[in-house]
Coordinates of C-alpha atoms in Angstrom, one line a residue:
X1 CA -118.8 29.5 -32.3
X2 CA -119.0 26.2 -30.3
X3 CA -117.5 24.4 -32.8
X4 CA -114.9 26.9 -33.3
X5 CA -113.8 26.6 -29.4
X6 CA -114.1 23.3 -29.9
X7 CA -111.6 23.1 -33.0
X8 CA -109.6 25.4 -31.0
X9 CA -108.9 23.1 -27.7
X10 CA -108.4 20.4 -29.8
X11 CA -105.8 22.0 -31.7
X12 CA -104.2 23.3 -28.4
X13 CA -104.5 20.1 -26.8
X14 CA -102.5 17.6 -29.9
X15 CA -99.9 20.4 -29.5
X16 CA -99.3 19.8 -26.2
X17 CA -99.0 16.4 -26.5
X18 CA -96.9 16.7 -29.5
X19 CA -94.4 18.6 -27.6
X20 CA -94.4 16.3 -24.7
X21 CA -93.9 12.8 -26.5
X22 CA -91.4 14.9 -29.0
X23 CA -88.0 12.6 -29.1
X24 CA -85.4 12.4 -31.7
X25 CA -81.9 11.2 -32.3
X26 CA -79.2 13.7 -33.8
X27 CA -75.8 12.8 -34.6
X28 CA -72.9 14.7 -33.1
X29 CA -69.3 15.9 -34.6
X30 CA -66.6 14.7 -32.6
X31 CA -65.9 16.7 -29.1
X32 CA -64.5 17.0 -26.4
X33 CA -66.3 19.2 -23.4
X34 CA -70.0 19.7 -22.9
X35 CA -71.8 22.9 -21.6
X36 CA -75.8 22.9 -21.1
X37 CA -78.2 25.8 -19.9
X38 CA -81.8 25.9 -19.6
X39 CA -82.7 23.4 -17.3
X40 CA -82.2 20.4 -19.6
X41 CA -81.0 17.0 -17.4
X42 CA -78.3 15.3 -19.2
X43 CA -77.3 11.8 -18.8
X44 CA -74.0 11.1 -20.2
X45 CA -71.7 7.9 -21.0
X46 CA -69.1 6.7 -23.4
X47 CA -69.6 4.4 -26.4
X48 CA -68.3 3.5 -30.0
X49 CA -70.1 7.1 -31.4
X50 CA -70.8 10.1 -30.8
X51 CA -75.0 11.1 -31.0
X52 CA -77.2 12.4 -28.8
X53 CA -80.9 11.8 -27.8
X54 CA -83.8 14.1 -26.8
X55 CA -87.1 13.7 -25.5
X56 CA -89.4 15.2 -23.5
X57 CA -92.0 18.5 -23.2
X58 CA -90.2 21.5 -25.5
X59 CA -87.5 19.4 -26.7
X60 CA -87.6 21.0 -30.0
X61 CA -86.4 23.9 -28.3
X62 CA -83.1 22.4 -27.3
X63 CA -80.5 23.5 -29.4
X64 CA -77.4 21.4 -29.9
X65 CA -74.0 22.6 -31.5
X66 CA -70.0 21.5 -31.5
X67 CA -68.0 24.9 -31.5
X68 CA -64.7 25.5 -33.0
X69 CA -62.9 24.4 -30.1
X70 CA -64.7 21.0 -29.6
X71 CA -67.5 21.6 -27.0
X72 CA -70.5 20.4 -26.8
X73 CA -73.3 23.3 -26.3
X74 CA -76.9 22.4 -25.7
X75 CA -79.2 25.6 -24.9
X76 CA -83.0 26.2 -24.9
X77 CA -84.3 29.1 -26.5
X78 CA -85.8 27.8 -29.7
X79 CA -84.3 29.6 -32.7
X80 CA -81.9 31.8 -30.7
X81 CA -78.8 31.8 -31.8
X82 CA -75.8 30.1 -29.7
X83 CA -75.0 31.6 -26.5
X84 CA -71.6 32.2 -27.0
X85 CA -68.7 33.0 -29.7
X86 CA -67.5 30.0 -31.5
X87 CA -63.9 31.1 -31.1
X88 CA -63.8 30.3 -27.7
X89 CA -64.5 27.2 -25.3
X90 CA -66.3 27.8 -22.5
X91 CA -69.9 29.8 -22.4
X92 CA -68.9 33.5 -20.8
X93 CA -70.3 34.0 -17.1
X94 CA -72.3 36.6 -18.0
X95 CA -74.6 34.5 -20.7
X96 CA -77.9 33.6 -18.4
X97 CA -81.0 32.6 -19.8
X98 CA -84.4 34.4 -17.4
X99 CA -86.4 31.2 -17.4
X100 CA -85.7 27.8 -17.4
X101 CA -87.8 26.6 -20.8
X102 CA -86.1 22.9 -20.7
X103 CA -86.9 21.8 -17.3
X104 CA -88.4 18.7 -18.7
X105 CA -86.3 18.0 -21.0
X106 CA -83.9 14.8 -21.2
X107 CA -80.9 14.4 -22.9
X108 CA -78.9 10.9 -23.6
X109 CA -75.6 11.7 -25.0
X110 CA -73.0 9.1 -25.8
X111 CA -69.4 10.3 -25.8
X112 CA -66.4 8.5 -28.0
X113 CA -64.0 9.3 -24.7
X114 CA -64.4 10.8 -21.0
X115 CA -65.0 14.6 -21.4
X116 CA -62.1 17.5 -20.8
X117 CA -64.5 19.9 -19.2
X118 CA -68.2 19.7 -18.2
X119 CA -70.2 22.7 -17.3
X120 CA -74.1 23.1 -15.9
X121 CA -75.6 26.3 -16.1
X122 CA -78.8 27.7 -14.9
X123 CA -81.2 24.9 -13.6
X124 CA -79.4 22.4 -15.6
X125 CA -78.3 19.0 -14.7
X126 CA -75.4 16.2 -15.6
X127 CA -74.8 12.7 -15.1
X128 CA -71.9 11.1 -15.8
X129 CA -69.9 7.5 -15.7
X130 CA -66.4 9.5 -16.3
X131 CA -64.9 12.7 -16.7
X132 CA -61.0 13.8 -17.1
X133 CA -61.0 17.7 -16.7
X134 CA -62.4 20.7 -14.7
X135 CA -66.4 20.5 -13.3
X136 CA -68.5 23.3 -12.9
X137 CA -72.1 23.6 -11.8
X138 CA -73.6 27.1 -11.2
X139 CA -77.0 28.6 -11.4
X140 CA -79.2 26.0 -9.2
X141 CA -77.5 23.4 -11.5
X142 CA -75.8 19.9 -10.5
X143 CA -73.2 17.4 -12.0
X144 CA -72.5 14.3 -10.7
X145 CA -69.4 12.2 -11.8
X146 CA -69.2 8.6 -10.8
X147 CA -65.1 8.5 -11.7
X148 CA -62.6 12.0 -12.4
X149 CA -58.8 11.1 -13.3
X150 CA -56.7 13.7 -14.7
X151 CA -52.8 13.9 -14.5
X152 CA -53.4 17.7 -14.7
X153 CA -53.9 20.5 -12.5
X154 CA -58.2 20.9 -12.8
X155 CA -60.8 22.4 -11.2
X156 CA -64.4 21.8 -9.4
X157 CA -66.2 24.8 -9.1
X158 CA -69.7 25.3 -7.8
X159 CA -69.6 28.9 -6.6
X160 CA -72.7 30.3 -7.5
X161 CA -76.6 29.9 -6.6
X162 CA -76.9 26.8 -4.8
X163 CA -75.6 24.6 -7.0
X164 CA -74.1 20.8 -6.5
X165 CA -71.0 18.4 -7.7
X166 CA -70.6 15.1 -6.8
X167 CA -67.8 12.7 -7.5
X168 CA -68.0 9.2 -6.0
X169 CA -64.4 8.7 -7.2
X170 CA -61.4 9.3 -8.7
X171 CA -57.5 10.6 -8.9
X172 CA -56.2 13.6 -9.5
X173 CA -52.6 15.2 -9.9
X174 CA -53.9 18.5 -8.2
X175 CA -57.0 19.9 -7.7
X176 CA -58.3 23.3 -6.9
X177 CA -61.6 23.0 -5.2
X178 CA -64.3 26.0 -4.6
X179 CA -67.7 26.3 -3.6
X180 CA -69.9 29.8 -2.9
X181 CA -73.4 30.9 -2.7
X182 CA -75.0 28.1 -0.4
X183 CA -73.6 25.4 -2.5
X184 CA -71.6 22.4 -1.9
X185 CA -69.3 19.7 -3.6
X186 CA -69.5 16.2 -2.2
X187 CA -66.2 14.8 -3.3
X188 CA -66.6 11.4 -2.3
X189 CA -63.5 8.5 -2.6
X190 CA -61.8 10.7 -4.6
X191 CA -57.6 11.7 -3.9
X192 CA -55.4 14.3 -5.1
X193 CA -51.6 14.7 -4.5
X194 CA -52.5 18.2 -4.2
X195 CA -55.5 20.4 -3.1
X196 CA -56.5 23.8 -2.4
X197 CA -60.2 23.9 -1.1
X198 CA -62.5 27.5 -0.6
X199 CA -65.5 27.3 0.7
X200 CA -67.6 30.8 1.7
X201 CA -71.1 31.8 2.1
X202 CA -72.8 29.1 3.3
X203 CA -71.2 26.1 1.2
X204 CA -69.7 22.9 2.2
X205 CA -67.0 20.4 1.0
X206 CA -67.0 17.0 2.0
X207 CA -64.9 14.0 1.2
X208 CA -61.6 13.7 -1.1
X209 CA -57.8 12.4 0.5
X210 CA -55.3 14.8 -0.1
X211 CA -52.0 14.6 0.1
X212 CA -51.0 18.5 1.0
X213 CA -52.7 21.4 0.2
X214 CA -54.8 24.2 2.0
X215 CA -58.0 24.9 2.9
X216 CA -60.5 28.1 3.6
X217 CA -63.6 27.8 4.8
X218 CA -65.5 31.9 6.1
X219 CA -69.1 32.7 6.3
X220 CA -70.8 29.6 8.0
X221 CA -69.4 27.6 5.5
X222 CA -67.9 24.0 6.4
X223 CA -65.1 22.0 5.2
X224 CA -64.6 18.1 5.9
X225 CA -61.7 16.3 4.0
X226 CA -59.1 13.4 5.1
X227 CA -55.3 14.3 4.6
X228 CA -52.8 11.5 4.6
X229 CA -49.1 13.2 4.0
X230 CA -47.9 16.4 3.9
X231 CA -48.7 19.5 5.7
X232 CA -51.9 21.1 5.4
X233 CA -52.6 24.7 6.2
X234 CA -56.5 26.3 7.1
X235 CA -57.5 29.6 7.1
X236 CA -60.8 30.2 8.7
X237 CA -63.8 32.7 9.6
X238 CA -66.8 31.9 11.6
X239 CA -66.9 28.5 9.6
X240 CA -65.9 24.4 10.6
X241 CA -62.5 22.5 9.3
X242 CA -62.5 18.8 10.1
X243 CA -59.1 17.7 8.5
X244 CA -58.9 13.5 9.1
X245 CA -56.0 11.8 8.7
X246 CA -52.4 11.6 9.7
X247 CA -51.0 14.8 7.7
X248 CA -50.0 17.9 10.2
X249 CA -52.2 20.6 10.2
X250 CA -51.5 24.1 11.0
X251 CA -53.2 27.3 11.7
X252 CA -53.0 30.0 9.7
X253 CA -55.8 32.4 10.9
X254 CA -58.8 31.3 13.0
X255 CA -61.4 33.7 13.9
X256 CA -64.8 32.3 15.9
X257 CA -64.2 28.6 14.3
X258 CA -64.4 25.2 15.1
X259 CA -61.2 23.5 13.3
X260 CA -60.3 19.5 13.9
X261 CA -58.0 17.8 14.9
X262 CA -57.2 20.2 18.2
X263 CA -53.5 19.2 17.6
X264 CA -53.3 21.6 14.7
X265 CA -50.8 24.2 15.2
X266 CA -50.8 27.8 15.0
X267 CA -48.7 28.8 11.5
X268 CA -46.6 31.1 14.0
X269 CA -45.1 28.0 15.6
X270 CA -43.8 26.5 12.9
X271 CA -40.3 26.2 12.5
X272 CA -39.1 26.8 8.9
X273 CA -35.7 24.9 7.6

């Protein structure tokens, strides 16, 4: 019996270890995007291939596949199937895995160009030198994005569950900005020649020169950005608006908030052409 118990831990211990030290290389069909769920941390860069590399405890579980439209999905669940049709791009909202089974799992991915689109979903996170299209983070996940250009209209959304974006720079063409759920984008150097920016229920924005553009900020939610031309309109409840810069500002609604500069003026004031 003693030696049986014995055999036993043994066994349970090598598996353990097994599944920790696991790592392996797997090359990678050409793409485009990236989407990752199940708290797997993903570092990303760009390079003469495309492969990725995992390591870590349960990284056998990480599944990796390119869909029809060109994105990247990694998801932990060991053999489930993918989490989403391959006949369309992005993961639907609804997909959400209960437990987060790759926490300690690490990903290096090497990318032949900066991606179109980068989602984090539940618990997951992304690091990345470059990126050209829309970010999104929810589900207590975070992607961080040293340089975003894009001469199209994209998006950074992080409007769900405490999750995080960060871009240390960047331009953009126009940008449409929104954060929910006590979460916040930290937008850094970046500029757009146009922005819209919502932030509710307890989020924040910081950072980013715009041009023009309009911001809303309700539910203790705060909003701090610099605007350097055009007009730019707020709309705020019970929140804070710090617009810096030289760009007018005016008032469309304010109801128990704290807006900057004090010069801004009330949208009935204005005088149209």
């Amino acid at each position: 019996m003693t030696s049986t118990l014995s055999s036993m831990l043994r066994f349970v211990m090598l598996a353990s270890v097994a599944a920790f030290i696991n790592a392996e290389n797997r090359s990678l069909h050409d793409f485009r995007g990236l989407y990752v769920s199940g708290g797997a941390k993903v570092r990303l860069t760009v390079g003469n291939s495309s492969f990725l590399s995992v390591e870590g405890r349960n990284a056998a579980m990480l599944r990796s596949e390119v869909n029809y439209w060109g994105t990247l999905v990694l998801w932990c669940g060991g053999d489930a199937v993918m989490p989403l049709s391959p006949s369309i791009p992005f993961v639907p909202t609804f997909v959400q895995q209960g437990i987060a089974p790759c926490e300690n799992v690490e990903v290096d991915i090497v990318a032949l160009r900066p991606l179109s689109y980068i989602t984090a979903d539940f618990a997951s996170s992304v690091i990345t030198d470059a990126a050209a299209g829309p970010i999104s983070a929810s589900g207590r996940s975070s992607v961080s994005v040293h340089n975003l250009a894009s001469p199209w209209p994209i998006s950074i959304n992080a409007a769900a569950a405490e999750s995080s974006i960060t871009i240390a720079g960047g331009k953009v063409s126009s940008v449409a900005v929104s954060v929910a759920a006590a979460s916040k984008a930290d937008l850094g150097s970046l500029t757009a020649d146009h922005a819209t920016i919502s932030a509710s229920d307890r989020s924040s924005v910081s950072g980013m020169t715009l041009s023009d553009g309009f911001i809303s900020a309700s539910s203790s939610s705060r909003v701090n950005t610099t605007a350097a031309a055009g007009p730019v309109g707020v709309s705020c409840f019970s929140s804070e608006v710090h617009v810096g810069g030289t760009a007018q500002v005016f008032i469309h609604s304010d109801w128990d908030c704290k807006v900057t500069p004090q010069k801004a003026i009330p949208y009935e004031q204005t005088i149209l052409p």
